[in-house]
Amino acid sequence: MRLFLVAVFIFSVIALHAQEKVIFIAEDGLKITADLYEIDQDKPFIILLHQEGSSRGEYKQTANKFLKFGYNCLAVDLRSGGEVNFIQNHTALLAVQQGYSADYLSSSKDLEAAIRWAKERSGKPVVLLGSSFSASLSLIIAKQNPDVKAVIAFSPGEFFTPELKIQSSINDLNKPIFVASSHRESPYIDTLLTAVPDEFKTTYAPNDGGEHGSKSLWKSNPNNQEYWLALTMFFSKINRMHRR
């Protein structure tokens, strides 16, 4: 009952916070554009990452909901992307104009830069939230980077073969992860996460339907409230862990 009331609160009482565009630099010199949603500079960050062909606009209708979990949000334009919700990916445009590599794996430079920016601003480790290919990137980087405390991964997969295989790369990942998918993707996700210890992984898929990537959280998805409730439970779990 308590979790239900928390979920209702998130869905129905959302105070909109103004977003601010910020720019930071990846290690190869590319300027990265992001939208900052901030409730308190001292709060930790969720770094919001889009799927292929998309932009920071993927979180236009959901970023403010994440603030209710007690986190600031940074919605990042990765160099591999396009346009969604009428928001153009400025990082991807700049990468093409200036001749930077813009494949999926090169986007890891942008994610690492976002982690550094958020950690320097709040002084606290971050939560990564990835969508499709960026969900896979988030899982890989979480294993390597001590400034990442948890991962939320919507529809990860083997997007980087033959250069890199996700299933073996996240072997023995020992941080809390929440992995969500559509009903159809669920068996594949179970296989992908075989090598991650059960104590660290939480998975969710609806009994039917669902969406690929973080579009699962959009109002246009009939199952969206189920996903939000599952996320509420996951955040309760990681917040308890970090109070110990």
mmCIF file of C-alpha atoms in Angstrom:
data_model
loop_
_atom_site.group_PDB
_atom_site.id
_atom_site.type_symbol
_atom_site.label_atom_id
_atom_site.label_comp_id
_atom_site.label_asym_id
_atom_site.label_seq_id
_atom_site.Cartn_x
_atom_site.Cartn_y
_atom_site.Cartn_z
ATOM 1 C CA MET A 1 0.000 0.000 0.000
ATOM 2 C CA ARG A 2 2.841 2.363 0.862
ATOM 3 C CA LEU A 3 4.537 1.816 -2.503
ATOM 4 C CA PHE A 4 1.217 2.363 -4.273
ATOM 5 C CA LEU A 5 0.811 5.732 -2.565
ATOM 6 C CA VAL A 6 4.372 6.702 -3.472
ATOM 7 C CA ALA A 7 3.658 5.817 -7.096
ATOM 8 C CA VAL A 8 0.442 7.862 -7.102
ATOM 9 C CA PHE A 9 2.404 10.799 -5.710
ATOM 10 C CA ILE A 10 4.943 10.540 -8.515
ATOM 11 C CA PHE A 11 2.281 10.335 -11.212
ATOM 12 C CA SER A 12 0.015 13.104 -9.967
ATOM 13 C CA VAL A 13 2.079 15.698 -8.057
ATOM 14 C CA ILE A 14 4.914 16.700 -10.325
ATOM 15 C CA ALA A 15 6.290 20.182 -9.748
ATOM 16 C CA LEU A 16 7.963 21.232 -12.974
ATOM 17 C CA HIS A 17 11.552 22.379 -12.614
ATOM 18 C CA ALA A 18 13.105 24.614 -15.237
ATOM 19 C CA GLN A 19 15.703 22.946 -17.389
ATOM 20 C CA GLU A 20 19.014 24.543 -18.269
ATOM 21 C CA LYS A 21 21.178 23.693 -21.253
ATOM 22 C CA VAL A 22 24.777 22.873 -20.326
ATOM 23 C CA ILE A 23 27.839 22.014 -22.409
ATOM 24 C CA PHE A 24 30.892 20.005 -21.383
ATOM 25 C CA ILE A 25 33.812 18.477 -23.262
ATOM 26 C CA ALA A 26 34.504 14.808 -24.031
ATOM 27 C CA GLU A 27 38.062 13.528 -23.817
ATOM 28 C CA ASP A 28 38.499 13.759 -27.605
ATOM 29 C CA GLY A 29 37.427 17.423 -27.613
ATOM 30 C CA LEU A 30 33.811 17.121 -28.797
ATOM 31 C CA LYS A 31 31.377 19.521 -27.098
ATOM 32 C CA ILE A 32 28.514 17.615 -25.477
ATOM 33 C CA THR A 33 25.092 19.221 -25.050
ATOM 34 C CA ALA A 34 22.821 18.240 -22.163
ATOM 35 C CA ASP A 35 19.724 19.448 -20.331
ATOM 36 C CA LEU A 36 20.127 19.962 -16.590
ATOM 37 C CA TYR A 37 17.129 19.406 -14.305
ATOM 38 C CA GLU A 38 18.197 20.347 -10.786
ATOM 39 C CA ILE A 39 16.403 20.421 -7.454
ATOM 40 C CA ASP A 40 19.501 20.873 -5.265
ATOM 41 C CA GLN A 41 23.144 20.970 -6.360
ATOM 42 C CA ASP A 42 24.073 18.695 -3.465
ATOM 43 C CA LYS A 43 21.731 15.922 -4.617
ATOM 44 C CA PRO A 44 23.179 13.016 -6.641
ATOM 45 C CA PHE A 45 22.496 12.752 -10.364
ATOM 46 C CA ILE A 46 20.679 10.399 -12.667
ATOM 47 C CA ILE A 47 22.302 10.626 -16.093
ATOM 48 C CA LEU A 48 19.621 10.117 -18.752
ATOM 49 C CA LEU A 49 20.783 8.577 -22.030
ATOM 50 C CA HIS A 50 18.785 8.158 -25.231
ATOM 51 C CA GLN A 51 18.443 5.352 -27.748
ATOM 52 C CA GLU A 52 19.646 5.203 -31.359
ATOM 53 C CA GLY A 53 18.457 8.003 -33.639
ATOM 54 C CA SER A 54 17.260 10.011 -30.648
ATOM 55 C CA SER A 55 18.257 12.952 -28.447
ATOM 56 C CA ARG A 56 17.975 14.347 -24.931
ATOM 57 C CA GLY A 57 14.358 15.055 -25.942
ATOM 58 C CA GLU A 58 13.609 11.397 -25.167
ATOM 59 C CA TYR A 59 13.248 12.539 -21.537
ATOM 60 C CA LYS A 60 11.247 15.701 -22.208
ATOM 61 C CA GLN A 61 8.133 14.296 -20.492
ATOM 62 C CA THR A 62 9.813 12.067 -17.896
ATOM 63 C CA ALA A 63 12.839 13.920 -16.465
ATOM 64 C CA ASN A 64 10.770 15.852 -13.932
ATOM 65 C CA LYS A 65 9.300 12.609 -12.603
ATOM 66 C CA PHE A 66 12.777 11.344 -11.750
ATOM 67 C CA LEU A 67 13.380 14.435 -9.607
ATOM 68 C CA LYS A 68 10.750 13.058 -7.213
ATOM 69 C CA PHE A 69 13.135 10.228 -6.334
ATOM 70 C CA GLY A 70 15.468 12.845 -4.808
ATOM 71 C CA TYR A 71 17.935 13.099 -7.682
ATOM 72 C CA ASN A 72 18.985 15.796 -10.107
ATOM 73 C CA CYS A 73 18.894 14.771 -13.768
ATOM 74 C CA LEU A 74 21.228 15.345 -16.694
ATOM 75 C CA ALA A 75 19.727 14.392 -20.083
ATOM 76 C CA VAL A 76 22.620 14.010 -22.509
ATOM 77 C CA ASP A 77 22.861 14.288 -26.289
ATOM 78 C CA LEU A 78 25.182 11.446 -27.291
ATOM 79 C CA ARG A 79 27.138 11.746 -30.541
ATOM 80 C CA SER A 80 25.180 8.891 -32.088
ATOM 81 C CA GLY A 81 21.627 10.177 -32.440
ATOM 82 C CA GLY A 82 19.054 12.323 -34.210
ATOM 83 C CA GLU A 83 15.821 14.064 -33.223
ATOM 84 C CA VAL A 84 12.880 13.160 -31.000
ATOM 85 C CA ASN A 85 10.000 15.168 -29.512
ATOM 86 C CA PHE A 86 11.064 18.095 -31.736
ATOM 87 C CA ILE A 87 14.449 18.291 -30.005
ATOM 88 C CA GLN A 88 17.505 17.952 -32.232
ATOM 89 C CA ASN A 89 20.634 16.179 -31.025
ATOM 90 C CA HIS A 90 23.217 18.995 -31.032
ATOM 91 C CA THR A 91 26.122 16.735 -30.123
ATOM 92 C CA ALA A 92 25.436 14.456 -33.090
ATOM 93 C CA LEU A 93 25.204 17.438 -35.462
ATOM 94 C CA LEU A 94 28.501 18.817 -34.198
ATOM 95 C CA ALA A 95 30.199 15.416 -34.441
ATOM 96 C CA VAL A 96 29.277 15.184 -38.137
ATOM 97 C CA GLN A 97 30.248 18.797 -38.864
ATOM 98 C CA GLN A 98 33.641 18.468 -37.162
ATOM 99 C CA GLY A 99 34.492 14.952 -38.331
ATOM 100 C CA TYR A 100 34.349 13.089 -35.010
ATOM 101 C CA SER A 101 33.622 9.381 -34.916
ATOM 102 C CA ALA A 102 29.938 8.929 -34.093
ATOM 103 C CA ASP A 103 29.383 5.194 -33.716
ATOM 104 C CA TYR A 104 27.758 3.606 -30.677
ATOM 105 C CA LEU A 105 30.990 2.781 -28.856
ATOM 106 C CA SER A 106 32.422 6.269 -29.416
ATOM 107 C CA SER A 107 29.457 7.577 -27.420
ATOM 108 C CA SER A 108 31.112 6.101 -24.324
ATOM 109 C CA LYS A 109 33.370 9.186 -24.332
ATOM 110 C CA ASP A 110 30.288 11.371 -23.978
ATOM 111 C CA LEU A 111 28.939 9.260 -21.138
ATOM 112 C CA GLU A 112 32.246 9.352 -19.264
ATOM 113 C CA ALA A 113 32.304 13.149 -19.652
ATOM 114 C CA ALA A 114 28.765 13.371 -18.263
ATOM 115 C CA ILE A 115 29.754 11.280 -15.240
ATOM 116 C CA ARG A 116 32.719 13.566 -14.555
ATOM 117 C CA TRP A 117 30.564 16.688 -14.878
ATOM 118 C CA ALA A 118 27.848 15.382 -12.556
ATOM 119 C CA LYS A 119 30.325 14.053 -9.978
ATOM 120 C CA GLU A 120 32.187 17.359 -9.888
ATOM 121 C CA ARG A 121 28.931 19.279 -9.446
ATOM 122 C CA SER A 122 27.393 17.244 -6.626
ATOM 123 C CA GLY A 123 30.378 15.332 -5.236
ATOM 124 C CA LYS A 124 28.301 12.140 -5.251
ATOM 125 C CA PRO A 125 28.302 8.967 -7.369
ATOM 126 C CA VAL A 126 25.720 8.816 -10.135
ATOM 127 C CA VAL A 127 22.962 6.541 -11.382
ATOM 128 C CA LEU A 128 23.054 5.805 -15.115
ATOM 129 C CA LEU A 129 19.805 5.398 -17.025
ATOM 130 C CA GLY A 130 20.292 4.031 -20.521
ATOM 131 C CA SER A 131 17.929 3.270 -23.390
ATOM 132 C CA SER A 132 18.679 0.554 -25.960
ATOM 133 C CA PHE A 133 22.337 0.913 -27.055
ATOM 134 C CA SER A 134 23.046 3.408 -24.260
ATOM 135 C CA ALA A 135 21.646 0.893 -21.752
ATOM 136 C CA SER A 136 24.377 -1.490 -22.876
ATOM 137 C CA LEU A 137 26.992 1.275 -22.630
ATOM 138 C CA SER A 138 25.789 2.074 -19.110
ATOM 139 C CA LEU A 139 26.207 -1.517 -17.942
ATOM 140 C CA ILE A 140 29.757 -1.697 -19.304
ATOM 141 C CA ILE A 141 30.839 1.639 -17.851
ATOM 142 C CA ALA A 142 29.244 0.902 -14.474
ATOM 143 C CA LYS A 143 31.525 -2.086 -14.068
ATOM 144 C CA GLN A 144 34.607 0.033 -14.795
ATOM 145 C CA ASN A 145 33.801 3.387 -13.196
ATOM 146 C CA PRO A 146 33.742 3.759 -9.375
ATOM 147 C CA ASP A 147 31.676 6.953 -9.680
ATOM 148 C CA VAL A 148 28.647 4.944 -10.846
ATOM 149 C CA LYS A 149 26.577 3.476 -8.000
ATOM 150 C CA ALA A 150 23.684 1.893 -9.946
ATOM 151 C CA VAL A 151 22.253 1.389 -13.432
ATOM 152 C CA ILE A 152 18.761 1.503 -14.908
ATOM 153 C CA ALA A 153 18.865 -0.171 -18.315
ATOM 154 C CA PHE A 154 15.904 -0.176 -20.699
ATOM 155 C CA SER A 155 16.216 -2.834 -23.433
ATOM 156 C CA PRO A 156 19.988 -3.418 -23.490
ATOM 157 C CA GLY A 157 21.394 -5.751 -26.122
ATOM 158 C CA GLU A 158 24.404 -6.859 -28.138
ATOM 159 C CA PHE A 159 24.753 -3.650 -30.141
ATOM 160 C CA PHE A 160 28.553 -3.617 -30.328
ATOM 161 C CA THR A 161 29.499 -6.952 -31.872
ATOM 162 C CA PRO A 162 31.994 -8.045 -33.067
ATOM 163 C CA GLU A 163 34.092 -5.404 -31.248
ATOM 164 C CA LEU A 164 32.530 -6.004 -27.843
ATOM 165 C CA LYS A 165 30.153 -8.566 -26.360
ATOM 166 C CA ILE A 166 27.940 -7.293 -23.548
ATOM 167 C CA GLN A 167 27.138 -10.606 -21.900
ATOM 168 C CA SER A 168 30.789 -11.386 -21.165
ATOM 169 C CA SER A 169 31.728 -7.742 -20.466
ATOM 170 C CA ILE A 170 29.306 -7.467 -17.536
ATOM 171 C CA ASN A 171 30.317 -10.771 -15.992
ATOM 172 C CA ASP A 172 30.224 -10.436 -12.179
ATOM 173 C CA LEU A 173 28.935 -6.846 -12.241
ATOM 174 C CA ASN A 174 28.518 -6.056 -8.542
ATOM 175 C CA LYS A 175 26.374 -2.921 -8.483
ATOM 176 C CA PRO A 176 22.570 -2.693 -8.305
ATOM 177 C CA ILE A 177 20.996 -2.795 -11.757
ATOM 178 C CA PHE A 178 17.380 -2.498 -12.860
ATOM 179 C CA VAL A 179 16.789 -3.890 -16.344
ATOM 180 C CA ALA A 180 13.426 -3.332 -18.010
ATOM 181 C CA SER A 181 12.140 -4.526 -21.350
ATOM 182 C CA SER A 182 9.010 -5.231 -23.328
ATOM 183 C CA HIS A 183 7.305 -8.573 -22.806
ATOM 184 C CA ARG A 184 8.711 -9.817 -26.121
ATOM 185 C CA GLU A 185 12.296 -8.894 -25.171
ATOM 186 C CA SER A 186 12.167 -10.514 -21.734
ATOM 187 C CA PRO A 187 13.650 -13.973 -22.568
ATOM 188 C CA TYR A 188 16.559 -12.317 -24.376
ATOM 189 C CA ILE A 189 17.244 -10.049 -21.386
ATOM 190 C CA ASP A 190 17.356 -13.036 -19.032
ATOM 191 C CA THR A 191 20.032 -14.624 -21.223
ATOM 192 C CA LEU A 192 22.010 -11.390 -21.489
ATOM 193 C CA LEU A 193 22.199 -11.063 -17.693
ATOM 194 C CA THR A 194 23.109 -14.679 -16.957
ATOM 195 C CA ALA A 195 26.552 -13.803 -15.574
ATOM 196 C CA VAL A 196 25.334 -10.989 -13.296
ATOM 197 C CA PRO A 197 24.828 -12.230 -9.711
ATOM 198 C CA ASP A 198 21.151 -12.430 -8.712
ATOM 199 C CA GLU A 199 21.710 -10.273 -5.635
ATOM 200 C CA PHE A 200 22.549 -7.261 -7.818
ATOM 201 C CA LYS A 201 19.970 -7.511 -10.610
ATOM 202 C CA THR A 202 16.301 -6.618 -10.744
ATOM 203 C CA THR A 203 14.364 -7.185 -13.960
ATOM 204 C CA TYR A 204 10.937 -6.076 -15.056
ATOM 205 C CA ALA A 205 8.735 -6.735 -18.081
ATOM 206 C CA PRO A 206 4.947 -6.445 -18.309
ATOM 207 C CA ASN A 207 2.809 -9.534 -18.803
ATOM 208 C CA ASP A 208 2.006 -8.255 -22.267
ATOM 209 C CA GLY A 209 3.109 -5.401 -24.519
ATOM 210 C CA GLY A 210 5.593 -2.773 -23.422
ATOM 211 C CA GLU A 211 8.031 -0.691 -25.461
ATOM 212 C CA HIS A 212 11.660 -0.805 -26.518
ATOM 213 C CA GLY A 213 13.909 1.524 -24.514
ATOM 214 C CA SER A 214 12.865 4.305 -22.170
ATOM 215 C CA LYS A 215 9.737 4.940 -24.257
ATOM 216 C CA SER A 216 8.293 2.398 -21.826
ATOM 217 C CA LEU A 217 7.906 5.355 -19.445
ATOM 218 C CA TRP A 218 6.050 7.589 -21.884
ATOM 219 C CA LYS A 219 2.345 8.261 -21.401
ATOM 220 C CA SER A 220 1.741 6.779 -24.861
ATOM 221 C CA ASN A 221 2.696 3.336 -23.508
ATOM 222 C CA PRO A 222 -0.378 1.729 -21.883
ATOM 223 C CA ASN A 223 1.918 -0.070 -19.403
ATOM 224 C CA ASN A 224 3.822 3.045 -18.310
ATOM 225 C CA GLN A 225 2.525 3.114 -14.724
ATOM 226 C CA GLU A 226 3.637 -0.495 -14.196
ATOM 227 C CA TYR A 227 7.176 0.484 -15.190
ATOM 228 C CA TRP A 228 7.102 3.515 -12.901
ATOM 229 C CA LEU A 229 5.956 1.404 -9.954
ATOM 230 C CA ALA A 230 8.772 -1.092 -10.549
ATOM 231 C CA LEU A 231 11.236 1.812 -10.684
ATOM 232 C CA THR A 232 9.852 3.234 -7.436
ATOM 233 C CA MET A 233 10.587 -0.059 -5.715
ATOM 234 C CA PHE A 234 14.125 -0.138 -7.145
ATOM 235 C CA PHE A 235 14.917 3.390 -5.967
ATOM 236 C CA SER A 236 13.609 2.532 -2.506
ATOM 237 C CA LYS A 237 16.034 -0.379 -2.494
ATOM 238 C CA ILE A 238 19.144 1.549 -3.564
ATOM 239 C CA ASN A 239 18.351 4.489 -1.302
ATOM 240 C CA ARG A 240 18.164 2.106 1.674
ATOM 241 C CA MET A 241 21.480 0.546 0.661
ATOM 242 C CA HIS A 242 23.251 3.900 0.571
ATOM 243 C CA ARG A 243 21.918 4.969 3.966
ATOM 244 C CA ARG A 244 23.675 2.081 5.668
#
